[in-house]
PDB file of C-alpha atoms in Angstrom:
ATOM      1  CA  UNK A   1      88.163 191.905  22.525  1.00  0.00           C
ATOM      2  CA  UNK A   2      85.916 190.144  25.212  1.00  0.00           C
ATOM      3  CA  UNK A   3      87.981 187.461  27.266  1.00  0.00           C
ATOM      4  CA  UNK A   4      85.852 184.632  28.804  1.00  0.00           C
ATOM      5  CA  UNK A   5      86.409 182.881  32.066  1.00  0.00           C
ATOM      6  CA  UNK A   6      89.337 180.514  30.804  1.00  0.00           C
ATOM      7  CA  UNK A   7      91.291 183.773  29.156  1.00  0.00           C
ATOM      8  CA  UNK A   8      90.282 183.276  25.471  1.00  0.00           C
ATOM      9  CA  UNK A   9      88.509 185.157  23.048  1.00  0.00           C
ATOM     10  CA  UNK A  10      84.979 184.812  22.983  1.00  0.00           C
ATOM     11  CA  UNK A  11      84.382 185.066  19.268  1.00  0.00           C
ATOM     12  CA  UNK A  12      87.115 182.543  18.836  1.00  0.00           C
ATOM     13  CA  UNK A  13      86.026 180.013  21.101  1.00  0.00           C
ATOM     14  CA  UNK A  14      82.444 179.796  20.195  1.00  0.00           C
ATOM     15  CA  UNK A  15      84.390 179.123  16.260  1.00  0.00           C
ATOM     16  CA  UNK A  16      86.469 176.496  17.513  1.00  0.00           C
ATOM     17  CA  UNK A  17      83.388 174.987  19.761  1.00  0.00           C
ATOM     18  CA  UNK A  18      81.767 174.695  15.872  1.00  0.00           C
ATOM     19  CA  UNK A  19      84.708 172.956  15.206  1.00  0.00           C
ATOM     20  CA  UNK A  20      84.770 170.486  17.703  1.00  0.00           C
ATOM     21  CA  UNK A  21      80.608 170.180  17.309  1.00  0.00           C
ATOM     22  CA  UNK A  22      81.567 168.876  13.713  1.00  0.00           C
ATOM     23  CA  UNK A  23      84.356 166.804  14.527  1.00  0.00           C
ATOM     24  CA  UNK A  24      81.687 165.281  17.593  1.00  0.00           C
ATOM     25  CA  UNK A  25      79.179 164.800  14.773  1.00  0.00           C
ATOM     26  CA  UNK A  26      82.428 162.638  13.020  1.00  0.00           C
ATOM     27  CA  UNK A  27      83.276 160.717  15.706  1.00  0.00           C
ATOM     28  CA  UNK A  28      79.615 159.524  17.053  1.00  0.00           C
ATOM     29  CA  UNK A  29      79.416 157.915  13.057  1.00  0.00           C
ATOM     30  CA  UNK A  30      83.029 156.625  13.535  1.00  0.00           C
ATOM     31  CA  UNK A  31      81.766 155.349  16.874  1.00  0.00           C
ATOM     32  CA  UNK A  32      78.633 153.692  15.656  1.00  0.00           C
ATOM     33  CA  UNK A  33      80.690 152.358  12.133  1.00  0.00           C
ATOM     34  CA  UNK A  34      83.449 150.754  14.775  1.00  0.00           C
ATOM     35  CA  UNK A  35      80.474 149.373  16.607  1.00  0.00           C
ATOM     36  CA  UNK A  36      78.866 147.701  13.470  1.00  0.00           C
ATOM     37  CA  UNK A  37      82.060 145.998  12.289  1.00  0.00           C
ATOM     38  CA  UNK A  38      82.856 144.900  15.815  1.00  0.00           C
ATOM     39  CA  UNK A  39      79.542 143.245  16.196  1.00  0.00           C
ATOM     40  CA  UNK A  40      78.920 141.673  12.349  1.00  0.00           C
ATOM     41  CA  UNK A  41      82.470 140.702  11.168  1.00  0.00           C
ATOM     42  CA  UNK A  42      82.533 137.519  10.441  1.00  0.00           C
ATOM     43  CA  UNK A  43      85.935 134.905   8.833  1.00  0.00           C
ATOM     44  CA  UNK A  44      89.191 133.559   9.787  1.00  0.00           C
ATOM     45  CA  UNK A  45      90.048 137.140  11.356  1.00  0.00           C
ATOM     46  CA  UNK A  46      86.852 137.452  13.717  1.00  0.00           C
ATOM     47  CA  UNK A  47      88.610 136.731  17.167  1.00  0.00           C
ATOM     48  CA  UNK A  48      91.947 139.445  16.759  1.00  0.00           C
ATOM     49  CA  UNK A  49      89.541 141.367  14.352  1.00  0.00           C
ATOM     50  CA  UNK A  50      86.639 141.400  16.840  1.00  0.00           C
ATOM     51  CA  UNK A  51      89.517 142.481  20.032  1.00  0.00           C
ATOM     52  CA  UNK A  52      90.847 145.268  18.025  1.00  0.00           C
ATOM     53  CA  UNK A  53      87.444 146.630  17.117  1.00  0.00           C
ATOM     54  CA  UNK A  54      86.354 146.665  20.346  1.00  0.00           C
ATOM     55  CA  UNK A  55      89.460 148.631  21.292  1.00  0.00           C
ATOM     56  CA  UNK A  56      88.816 151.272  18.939  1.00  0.00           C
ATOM     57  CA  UNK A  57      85.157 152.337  19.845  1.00  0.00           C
ATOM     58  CA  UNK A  58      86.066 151.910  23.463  1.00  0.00           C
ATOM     59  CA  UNK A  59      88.851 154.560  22.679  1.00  0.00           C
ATOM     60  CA  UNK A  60      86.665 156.726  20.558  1.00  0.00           C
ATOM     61  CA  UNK A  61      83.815 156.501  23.039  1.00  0.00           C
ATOM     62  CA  UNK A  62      86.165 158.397  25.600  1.00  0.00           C
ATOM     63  CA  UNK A  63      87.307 160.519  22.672  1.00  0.00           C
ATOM     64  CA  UNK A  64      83.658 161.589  22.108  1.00  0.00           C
ATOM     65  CA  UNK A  65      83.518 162.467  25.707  1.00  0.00           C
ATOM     66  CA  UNK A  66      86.698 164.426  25.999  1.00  0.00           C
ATOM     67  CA  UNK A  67      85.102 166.602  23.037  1.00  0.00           C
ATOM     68  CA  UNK A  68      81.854 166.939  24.077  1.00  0.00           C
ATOM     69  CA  UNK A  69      83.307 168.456  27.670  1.00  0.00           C
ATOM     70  CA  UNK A  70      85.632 170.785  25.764  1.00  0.00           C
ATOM     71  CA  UNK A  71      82.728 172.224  23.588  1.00  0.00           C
ATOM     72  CA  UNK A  72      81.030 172.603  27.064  1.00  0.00           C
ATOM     73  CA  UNK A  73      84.066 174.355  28.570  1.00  0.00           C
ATOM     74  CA  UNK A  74      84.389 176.536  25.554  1.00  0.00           C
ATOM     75  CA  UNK A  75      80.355 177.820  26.665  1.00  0.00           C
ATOM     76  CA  UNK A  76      79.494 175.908  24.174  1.00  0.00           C
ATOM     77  CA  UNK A  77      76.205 173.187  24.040  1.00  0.00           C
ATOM     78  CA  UNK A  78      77.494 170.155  22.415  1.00  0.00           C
ATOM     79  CA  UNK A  79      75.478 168.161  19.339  1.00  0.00           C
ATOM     80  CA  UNK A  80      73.533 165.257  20.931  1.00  0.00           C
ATOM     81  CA  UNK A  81      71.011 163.946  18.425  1.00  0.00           C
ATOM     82  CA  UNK A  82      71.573 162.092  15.953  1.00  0.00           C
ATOM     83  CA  UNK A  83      69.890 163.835  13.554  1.00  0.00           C
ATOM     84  CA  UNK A  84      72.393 166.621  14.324  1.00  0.00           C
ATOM     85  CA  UNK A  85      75.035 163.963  13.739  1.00  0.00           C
ATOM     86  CA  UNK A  86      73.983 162.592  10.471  1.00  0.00           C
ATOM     87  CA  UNK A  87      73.776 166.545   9.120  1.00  0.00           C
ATOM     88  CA  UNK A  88      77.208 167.497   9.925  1.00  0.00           C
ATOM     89  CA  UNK A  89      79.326 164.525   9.423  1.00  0.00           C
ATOM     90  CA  UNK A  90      81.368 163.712   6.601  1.00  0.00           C
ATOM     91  CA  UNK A  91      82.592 160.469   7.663  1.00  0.00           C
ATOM     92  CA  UNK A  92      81.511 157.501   5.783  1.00  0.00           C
ATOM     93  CA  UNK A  93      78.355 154.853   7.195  1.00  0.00           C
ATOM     94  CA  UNK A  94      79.596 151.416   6.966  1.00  0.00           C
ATOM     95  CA  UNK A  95      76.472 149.716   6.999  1.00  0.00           C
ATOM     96  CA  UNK A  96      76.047 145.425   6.918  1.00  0.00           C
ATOM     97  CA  UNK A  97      80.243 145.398   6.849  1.00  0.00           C
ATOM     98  CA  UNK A  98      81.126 141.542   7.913  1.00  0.00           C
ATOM     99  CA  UNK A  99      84.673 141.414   5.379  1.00  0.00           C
ATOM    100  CA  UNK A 100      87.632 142.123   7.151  1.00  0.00           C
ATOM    101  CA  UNK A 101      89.125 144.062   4.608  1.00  0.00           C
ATOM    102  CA  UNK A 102      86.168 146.241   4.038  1.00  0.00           C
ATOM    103  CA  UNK A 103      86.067 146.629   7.447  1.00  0.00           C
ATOM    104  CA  UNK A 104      89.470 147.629   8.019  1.00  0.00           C
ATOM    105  CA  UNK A 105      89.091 149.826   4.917  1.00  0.00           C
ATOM    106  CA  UNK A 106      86.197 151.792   6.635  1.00  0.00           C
ATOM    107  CA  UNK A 107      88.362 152.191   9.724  1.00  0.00           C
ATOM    108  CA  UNK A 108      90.806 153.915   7.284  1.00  0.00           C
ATOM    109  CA  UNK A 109      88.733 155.872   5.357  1.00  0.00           C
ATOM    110  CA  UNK A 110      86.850 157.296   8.719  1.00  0.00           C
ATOM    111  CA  UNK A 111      90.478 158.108  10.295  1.00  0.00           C
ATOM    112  CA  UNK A 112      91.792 159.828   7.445  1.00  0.00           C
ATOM    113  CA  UNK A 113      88.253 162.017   7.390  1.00  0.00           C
ATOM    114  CA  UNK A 114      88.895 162.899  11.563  1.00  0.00           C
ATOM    115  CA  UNK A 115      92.374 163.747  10.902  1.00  0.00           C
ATOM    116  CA  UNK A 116      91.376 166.324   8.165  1.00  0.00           C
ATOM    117  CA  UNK A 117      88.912 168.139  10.575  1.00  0.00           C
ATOM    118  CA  UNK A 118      91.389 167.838  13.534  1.00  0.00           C
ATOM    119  CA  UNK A 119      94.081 169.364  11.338  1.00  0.00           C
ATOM    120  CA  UNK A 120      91.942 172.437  10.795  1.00  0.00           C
ATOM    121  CA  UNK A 121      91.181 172.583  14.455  1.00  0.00           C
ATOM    122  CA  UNK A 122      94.593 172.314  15.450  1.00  0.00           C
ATOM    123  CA  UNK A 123      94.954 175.351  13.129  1.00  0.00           C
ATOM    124  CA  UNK A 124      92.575 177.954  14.458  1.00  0.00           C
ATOM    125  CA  UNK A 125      93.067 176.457  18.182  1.00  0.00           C
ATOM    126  CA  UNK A 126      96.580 177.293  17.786  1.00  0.00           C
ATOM    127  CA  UNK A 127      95.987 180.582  16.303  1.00  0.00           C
ATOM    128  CA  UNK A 128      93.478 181.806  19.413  1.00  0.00           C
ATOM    129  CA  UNK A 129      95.777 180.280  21.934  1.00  0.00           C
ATOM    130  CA  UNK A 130      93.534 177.739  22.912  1.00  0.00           C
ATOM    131  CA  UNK A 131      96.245 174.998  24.352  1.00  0.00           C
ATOM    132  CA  UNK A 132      93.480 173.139  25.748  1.00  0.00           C
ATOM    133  CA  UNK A 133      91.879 172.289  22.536  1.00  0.00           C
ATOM    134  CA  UNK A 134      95.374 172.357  20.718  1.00  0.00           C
ATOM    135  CA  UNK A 135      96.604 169.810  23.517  1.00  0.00           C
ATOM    136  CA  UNK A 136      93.591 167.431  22.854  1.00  0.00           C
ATOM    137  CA  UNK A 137      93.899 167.457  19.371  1.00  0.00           C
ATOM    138  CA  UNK A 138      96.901 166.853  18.969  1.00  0.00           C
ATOM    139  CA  UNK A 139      97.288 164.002  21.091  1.00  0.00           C
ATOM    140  CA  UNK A 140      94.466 162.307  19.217  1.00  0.00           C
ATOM    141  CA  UNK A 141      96.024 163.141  15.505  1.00  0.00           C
ATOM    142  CA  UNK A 142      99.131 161.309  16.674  1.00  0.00           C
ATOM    143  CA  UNK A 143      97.210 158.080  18.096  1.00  0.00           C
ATOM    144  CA  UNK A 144      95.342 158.199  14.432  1.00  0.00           C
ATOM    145  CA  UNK A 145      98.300 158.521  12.289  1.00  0.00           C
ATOM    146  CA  UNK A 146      99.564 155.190  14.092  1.00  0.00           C
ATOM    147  CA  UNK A 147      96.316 153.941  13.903  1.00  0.00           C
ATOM    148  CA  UNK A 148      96.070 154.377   9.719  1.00  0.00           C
ATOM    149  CA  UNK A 149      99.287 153.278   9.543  1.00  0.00           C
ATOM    150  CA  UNK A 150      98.816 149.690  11.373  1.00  0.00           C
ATOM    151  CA  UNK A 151      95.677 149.517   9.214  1.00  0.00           C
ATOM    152  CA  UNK A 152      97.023 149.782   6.257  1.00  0.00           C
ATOM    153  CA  UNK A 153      99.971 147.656   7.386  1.00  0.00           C
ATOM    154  CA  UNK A 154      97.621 144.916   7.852  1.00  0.00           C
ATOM    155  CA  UNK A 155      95.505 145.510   4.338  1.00  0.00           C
ATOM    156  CA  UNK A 156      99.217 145.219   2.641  1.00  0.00           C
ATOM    157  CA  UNK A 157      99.324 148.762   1.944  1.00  0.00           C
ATOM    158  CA  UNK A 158     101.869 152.001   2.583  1.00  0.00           C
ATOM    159  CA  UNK A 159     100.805 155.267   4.335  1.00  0.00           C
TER     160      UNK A 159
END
């Protein structure tokens, strides 16, 4: 068993730095969908609708940066194109979204898809110790959760 410089396995890390490459990959989509809706929606909603949205991608902007630097400490090179991006990700494009609903919907639909891969992280960065990546995840899954839920609060609908 080969410890690197922060105490963890090797082999590990460089499984959970895959991880976090295709949760990055996730987020930069999420990122660029939260950026779309913030800049076309359009209706009686637009000024809260445009605030919150603007909230969201300034929050998952630092999000994307927190991940990238914890690939990095893991002696890992994170994704940067966005070809990589557009291979790996799983979260759905919301492309020419202006309808508040849809909008919102997208939000949900993206969040539930980060929350699936951070679960699995959370899983194997618990299992090789890694409390810096555990830590990090876990503090986003619980802003998401309350994120989903005041979405679908607002579309009417339960958890």
């Amino acid at each position: 068993m080969t410890l690197n410089s922060i105490g963890l396995e090797t082999h590990k890390t460089r499984l959970i730095a895959e991880d976090l490459n295709h949760l990055l990959a996730n987020f930069q989509i999420y990122y660029q969908n939260l950026r779309g809706i913030h800049w076309n929606i359009r209706g009686k909603r637009f000024f809260d609708l445009h605030i919150k949205f603007e909230e969201l991608y300034t929050d998952a902007n630092i999000k994307v940066d927190e991940i990238a630097e914890r690939i990095l400490t893991l002696g890992v090179t994170p994704l940067h194109t966005f070809e990589d991006y557009t291979k790996a990700a799983k979260v759905p494009v919301g492309k020419d979204i202006s309808e508040d609903e849809k909008a919102v919907k997208l939000i949900v639909a993206s969040l539930t898809e980060l929350l699936k891969i951070e679960r699995q992280i959370l899983e194997s960065s618990g299992n090789a110790n890694d409390e810096g990546t555990n830590s990090m995840i876990s503090d986003f899954i619980t802003e998401q959760e309350k994120t989903v839920w005041m979405m679908k609060a607002w579309l009417g609908e339960s958890i």
